[in-house]
Short mmCIF file of C-alpha atoms in Angstrom, two decimals:
data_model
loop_
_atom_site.label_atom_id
_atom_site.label_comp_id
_atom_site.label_asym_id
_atom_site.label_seq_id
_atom_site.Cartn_x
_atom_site.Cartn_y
_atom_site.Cartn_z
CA UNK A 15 -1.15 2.69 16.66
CA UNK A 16 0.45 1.58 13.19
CA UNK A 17 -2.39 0.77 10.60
CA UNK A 18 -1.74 -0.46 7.41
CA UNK A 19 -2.95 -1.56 3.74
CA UNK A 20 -0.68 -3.96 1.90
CA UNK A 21 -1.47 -6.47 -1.69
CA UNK A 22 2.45 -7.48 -1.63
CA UNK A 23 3.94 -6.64 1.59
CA UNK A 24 5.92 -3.69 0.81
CA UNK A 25 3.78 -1.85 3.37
CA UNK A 26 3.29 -4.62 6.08
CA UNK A 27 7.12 -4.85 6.77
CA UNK A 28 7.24 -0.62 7.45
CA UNK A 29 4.38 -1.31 9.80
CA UNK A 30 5.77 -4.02 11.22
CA UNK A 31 9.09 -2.67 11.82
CA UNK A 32 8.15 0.08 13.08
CA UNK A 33 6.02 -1.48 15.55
CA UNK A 34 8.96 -3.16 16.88
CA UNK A 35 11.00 -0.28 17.41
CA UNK A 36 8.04 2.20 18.77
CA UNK A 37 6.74 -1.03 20.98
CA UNK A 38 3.61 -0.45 19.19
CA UNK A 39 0.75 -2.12 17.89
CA UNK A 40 -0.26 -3.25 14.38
CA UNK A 41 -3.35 -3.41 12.87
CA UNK A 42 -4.47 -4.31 9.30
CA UNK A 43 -7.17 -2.41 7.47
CA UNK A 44 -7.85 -5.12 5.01
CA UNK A 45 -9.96 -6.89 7.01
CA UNK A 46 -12.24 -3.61 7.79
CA UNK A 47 -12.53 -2.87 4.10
CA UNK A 48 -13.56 -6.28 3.03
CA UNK A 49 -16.20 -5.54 6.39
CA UNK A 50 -17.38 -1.81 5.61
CA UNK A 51 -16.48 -1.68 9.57
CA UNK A 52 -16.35 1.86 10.27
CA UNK A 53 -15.97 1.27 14.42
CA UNK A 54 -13.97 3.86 16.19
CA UNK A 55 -10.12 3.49 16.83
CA UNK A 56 -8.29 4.33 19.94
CA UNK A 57 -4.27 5.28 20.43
CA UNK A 58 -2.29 7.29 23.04
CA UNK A 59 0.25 7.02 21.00
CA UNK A 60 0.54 8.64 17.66
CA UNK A 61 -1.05 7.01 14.52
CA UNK A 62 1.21 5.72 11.73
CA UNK A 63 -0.76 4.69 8.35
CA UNK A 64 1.73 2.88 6.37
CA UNK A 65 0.25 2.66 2.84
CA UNK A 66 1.62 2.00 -0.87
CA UNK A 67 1.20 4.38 -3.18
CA UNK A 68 -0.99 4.30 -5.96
CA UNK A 69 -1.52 6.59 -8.58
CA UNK A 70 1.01 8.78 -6.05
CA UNK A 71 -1.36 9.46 -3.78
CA UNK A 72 -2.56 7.21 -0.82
CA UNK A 73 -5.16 4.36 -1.77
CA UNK A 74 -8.93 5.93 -2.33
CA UNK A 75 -9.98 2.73 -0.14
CA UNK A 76 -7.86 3.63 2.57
CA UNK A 77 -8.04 7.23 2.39
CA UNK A 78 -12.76 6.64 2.54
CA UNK A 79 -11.73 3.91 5.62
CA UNK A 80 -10.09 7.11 7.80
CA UNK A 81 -12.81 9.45 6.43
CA UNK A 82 -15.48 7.37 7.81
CA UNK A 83 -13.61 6.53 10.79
CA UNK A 84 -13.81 8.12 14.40
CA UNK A 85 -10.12 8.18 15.30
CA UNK A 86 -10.06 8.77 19.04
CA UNK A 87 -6.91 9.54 21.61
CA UNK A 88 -3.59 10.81 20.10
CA UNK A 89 -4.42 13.37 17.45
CA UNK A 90 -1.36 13.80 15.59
CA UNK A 91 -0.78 11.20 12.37
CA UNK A 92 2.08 10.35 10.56
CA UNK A 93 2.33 8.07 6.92
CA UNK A 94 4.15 6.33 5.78
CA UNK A 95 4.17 6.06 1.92
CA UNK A 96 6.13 2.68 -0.14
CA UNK A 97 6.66 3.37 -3.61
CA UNK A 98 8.28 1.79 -6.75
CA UNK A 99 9.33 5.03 -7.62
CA UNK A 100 8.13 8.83 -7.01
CA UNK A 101 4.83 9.89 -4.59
CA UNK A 102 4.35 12.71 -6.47
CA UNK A 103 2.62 15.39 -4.28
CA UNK A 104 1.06 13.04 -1.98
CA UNK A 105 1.73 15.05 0.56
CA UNK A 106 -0.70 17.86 -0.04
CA UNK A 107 -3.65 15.37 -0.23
CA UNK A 108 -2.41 13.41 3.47
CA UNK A 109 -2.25 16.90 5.15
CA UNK A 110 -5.87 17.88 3.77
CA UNK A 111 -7.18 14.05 4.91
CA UNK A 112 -5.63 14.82 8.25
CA UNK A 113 -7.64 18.12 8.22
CA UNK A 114 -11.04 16.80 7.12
CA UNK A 115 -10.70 14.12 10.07
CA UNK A 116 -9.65 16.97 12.71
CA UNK A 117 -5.97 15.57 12.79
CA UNK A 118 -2.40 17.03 12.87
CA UNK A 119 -0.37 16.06 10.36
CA UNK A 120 3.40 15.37 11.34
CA UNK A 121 4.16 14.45 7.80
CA UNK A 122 4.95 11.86 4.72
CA UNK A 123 8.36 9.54 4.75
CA UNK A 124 8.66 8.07 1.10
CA UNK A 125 10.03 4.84 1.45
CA UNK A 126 11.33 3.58 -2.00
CA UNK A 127 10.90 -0.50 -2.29
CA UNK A 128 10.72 -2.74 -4.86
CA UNK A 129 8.38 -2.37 -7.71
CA UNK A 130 5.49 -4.46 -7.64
CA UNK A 131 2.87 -3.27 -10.37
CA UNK A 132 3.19 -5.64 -13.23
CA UNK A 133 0.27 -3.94 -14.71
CA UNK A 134 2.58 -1.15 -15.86
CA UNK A 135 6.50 -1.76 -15.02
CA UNK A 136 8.55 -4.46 -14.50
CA UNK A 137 9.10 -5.66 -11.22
CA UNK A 138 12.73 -5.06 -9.86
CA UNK A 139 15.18 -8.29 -10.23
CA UNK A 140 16.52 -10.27 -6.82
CA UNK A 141 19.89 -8.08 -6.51
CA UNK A 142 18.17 -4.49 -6.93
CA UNK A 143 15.26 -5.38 -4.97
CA UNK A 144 18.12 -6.82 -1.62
CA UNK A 145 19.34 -3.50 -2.42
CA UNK A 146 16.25 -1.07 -1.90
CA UNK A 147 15.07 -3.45 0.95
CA UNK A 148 18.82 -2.25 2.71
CA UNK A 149 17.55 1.65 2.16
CA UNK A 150 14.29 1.00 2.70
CA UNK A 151 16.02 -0.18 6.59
CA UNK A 152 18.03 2.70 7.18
CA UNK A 153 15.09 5.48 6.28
CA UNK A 154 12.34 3.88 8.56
CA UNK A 155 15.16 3.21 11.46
CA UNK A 156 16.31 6.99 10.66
CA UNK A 157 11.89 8.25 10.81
CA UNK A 158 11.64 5.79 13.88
CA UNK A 159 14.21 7.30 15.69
CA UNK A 160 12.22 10.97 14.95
CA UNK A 161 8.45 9.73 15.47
CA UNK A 162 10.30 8.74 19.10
CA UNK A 163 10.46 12.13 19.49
CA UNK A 164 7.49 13.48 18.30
CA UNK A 165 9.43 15.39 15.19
CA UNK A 166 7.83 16.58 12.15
CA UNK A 167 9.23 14.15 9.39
CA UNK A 168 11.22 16.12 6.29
CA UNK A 169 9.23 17.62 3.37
CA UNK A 170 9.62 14.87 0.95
CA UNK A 171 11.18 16.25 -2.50
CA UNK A 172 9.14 15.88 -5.68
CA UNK A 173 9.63 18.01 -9.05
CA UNK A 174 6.71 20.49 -9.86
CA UNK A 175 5.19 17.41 -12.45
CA UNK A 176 4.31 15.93 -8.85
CA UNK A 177 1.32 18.49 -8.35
CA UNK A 178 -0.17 16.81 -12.40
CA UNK A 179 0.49 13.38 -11.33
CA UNK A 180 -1.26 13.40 -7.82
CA UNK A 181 -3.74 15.41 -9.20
CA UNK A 182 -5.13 15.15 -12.69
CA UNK A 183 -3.46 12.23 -13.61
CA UNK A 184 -4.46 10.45 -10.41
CA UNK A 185 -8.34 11.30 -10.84
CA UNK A 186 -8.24 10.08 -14.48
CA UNK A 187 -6.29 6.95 -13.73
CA UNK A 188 -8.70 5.89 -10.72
CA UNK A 189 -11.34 6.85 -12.88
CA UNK A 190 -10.36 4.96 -16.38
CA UNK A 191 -7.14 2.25 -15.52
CA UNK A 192 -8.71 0.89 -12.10
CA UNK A 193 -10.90 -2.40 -13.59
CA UNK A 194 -10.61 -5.83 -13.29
CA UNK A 195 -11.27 -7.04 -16.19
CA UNK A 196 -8.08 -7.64 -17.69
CA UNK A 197 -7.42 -10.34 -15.37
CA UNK A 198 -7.29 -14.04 -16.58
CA UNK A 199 -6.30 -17.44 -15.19
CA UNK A 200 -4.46 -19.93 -17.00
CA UNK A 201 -4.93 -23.70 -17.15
CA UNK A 202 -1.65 -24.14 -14.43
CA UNK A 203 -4.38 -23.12 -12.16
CA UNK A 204 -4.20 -25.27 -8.98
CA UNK A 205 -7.69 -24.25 -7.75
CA UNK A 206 -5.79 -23.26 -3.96
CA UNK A 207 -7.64 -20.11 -3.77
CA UNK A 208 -4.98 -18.19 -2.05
CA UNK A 209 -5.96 -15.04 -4.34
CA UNK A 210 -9.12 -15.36 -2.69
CA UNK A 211 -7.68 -14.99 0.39
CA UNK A 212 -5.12 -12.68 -0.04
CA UNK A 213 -7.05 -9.99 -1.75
CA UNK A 214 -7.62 -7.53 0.70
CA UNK A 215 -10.80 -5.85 -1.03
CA UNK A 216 -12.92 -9.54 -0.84
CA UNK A 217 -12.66 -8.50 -4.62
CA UNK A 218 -12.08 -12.19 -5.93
CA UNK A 219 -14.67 -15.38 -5.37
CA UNK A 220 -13.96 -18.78 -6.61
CA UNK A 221 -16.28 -20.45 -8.68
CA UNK A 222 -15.53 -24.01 -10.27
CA UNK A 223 -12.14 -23.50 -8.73
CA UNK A 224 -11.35 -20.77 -10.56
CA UNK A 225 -11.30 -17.38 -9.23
CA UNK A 226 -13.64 -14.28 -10.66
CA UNK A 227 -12.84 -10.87 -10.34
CA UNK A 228 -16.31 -8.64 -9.22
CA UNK A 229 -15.56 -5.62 -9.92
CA UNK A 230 -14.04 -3.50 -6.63
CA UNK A 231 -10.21 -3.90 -7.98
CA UNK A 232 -7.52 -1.29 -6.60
CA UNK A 233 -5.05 -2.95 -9.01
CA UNK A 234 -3.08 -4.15 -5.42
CA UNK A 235 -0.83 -7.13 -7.21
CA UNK A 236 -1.72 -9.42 -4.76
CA UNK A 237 -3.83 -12.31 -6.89
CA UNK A 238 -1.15 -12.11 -9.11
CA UNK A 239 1.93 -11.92 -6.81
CA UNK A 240 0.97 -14.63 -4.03
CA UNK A 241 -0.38 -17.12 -6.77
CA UNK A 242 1.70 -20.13 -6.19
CA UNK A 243 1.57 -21.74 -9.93
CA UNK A 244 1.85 -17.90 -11.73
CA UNK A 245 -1.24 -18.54 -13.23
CA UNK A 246 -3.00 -15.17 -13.44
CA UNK A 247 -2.12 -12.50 -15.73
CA UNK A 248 -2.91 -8.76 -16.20
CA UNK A 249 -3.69 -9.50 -20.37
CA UNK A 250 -0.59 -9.50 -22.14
CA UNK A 251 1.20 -6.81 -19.44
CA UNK A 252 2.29 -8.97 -16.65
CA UNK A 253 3.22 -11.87 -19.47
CA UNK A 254 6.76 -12.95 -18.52
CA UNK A 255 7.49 -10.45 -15.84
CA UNK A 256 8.96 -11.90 -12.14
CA UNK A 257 6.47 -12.16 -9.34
CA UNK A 258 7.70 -10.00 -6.36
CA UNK A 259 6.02 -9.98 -2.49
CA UNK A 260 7.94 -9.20 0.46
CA UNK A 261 8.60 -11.95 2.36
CA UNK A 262 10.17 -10.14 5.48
CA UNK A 263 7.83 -10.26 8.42
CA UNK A 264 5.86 -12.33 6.17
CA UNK A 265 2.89 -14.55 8.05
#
């Protein structure tokens, strides 16, 4: 079973291509979160949690979801990490989830996509991003091919800074950088309320046909990436930067 977390995609089309060349199935965790539904999931077949990565280490939303979940059947679990860049040490903290939960881990495949967190970076322009999307191809056909047979996946390579950023640096950025509040909407607001929708925390509520941010932000992208009109901004950091979502597999 393939379950994933996605604000822009990046993480929908690894689950999704996967799933067609394992002949699995693919569920999204989104719609749990938003729930607080904790009921038990079932798979013969190994577990694959495709995830981006955030603060390089898997999502704190995602990461409480398995913790609180009974994961019955197969117990070995791979994941599946997208990234704009590095994942630091991210590995460390998946094979001590897959302890806590009773699981064997069978390891972390960075995929590198494009970059999607206007909060911080610039997103990557149309030719780089066709680029990455060909890479991003060849390493989850290459992982496919070795979750087939039941292979551990290849110690991803980080530099020794990896251990500060998924540590120390990840606490203090979940703890200090991870608010809402920043976010505004501009008058090219159509009043669609596909952020609404597309936020996969329930973490935006229209009112007067504008949306309002409450508070339970995992700084995902997705308000700002699916709005149609560009009209919501990060303050003055997102200001002039291209929207990116991946529109492969896209629903």
């Amino acid at each position: 079973m393939i379950l994933y977390f996605t604000g822009t995609g990046n993480s929908k089309y690894c689950a999704d291509f996967l799933a067609d060349r394992l002949c699995d199935e693919v569920y999204d965790l989104s719609e749990r979160i938003k729930a607080g539904n904790y009921a038990p999931f079932e798979s013969e077949k190994p577990y694959i949690i495709c995830v981006p990565t955030y603060a390089w280490r898997c999502p704190a939303v995602v990461t409480e979801l398995l913790e609180k979940t009974e994961i019955k059947g197969s117990s070995e679990v791979y994941f599946v990490m997208t990234c704009g860049g590095e994942i630091g040490k991210a590995e460390k903290y998946n094979r001590a989830l897959c302890d806590r939960i009773g699981k064997c881990y069978k390891g972390t495949l960075k995929v590198k996509m494009p970059e999607n967190y206007l909060a911080m970076f610039d997103v990557t322009d149309e030719k780089r991003e066709e680029e990455l999307m060909a890479e991003a191809y060849e390493e989850l056909d290459r992982a496919a091919s070795l979750i087939k047979e039941n292979a551990i996946l290849p110690v991803v390579k980080e530099g020794a800074i990896g251990f500060i950023l998924s540590g120390s640096v990840n606490v203090m950025f979940n703890k200090l950088y991870l608010k809402d509040d920043k976010f505004l909407v501009k008058e090219s607001c159509t009043s669609c309320g596909l952020c609404e929708t597309k936020c996969p925390l329930g973490n935006i509520e229209m009112k007067d046909g504008k949306p309002h941010w409450l508070g339970n932000c995992t700084h995902c992208m997705a308000c700002i990436c699916h709005c149609p009109a560009e009209a919501i901004e990060y303050g003055k950091k997102s200001e002039g930067k291209r929207r990116y979502r991946c529109r492969r597999f896209e629903a």
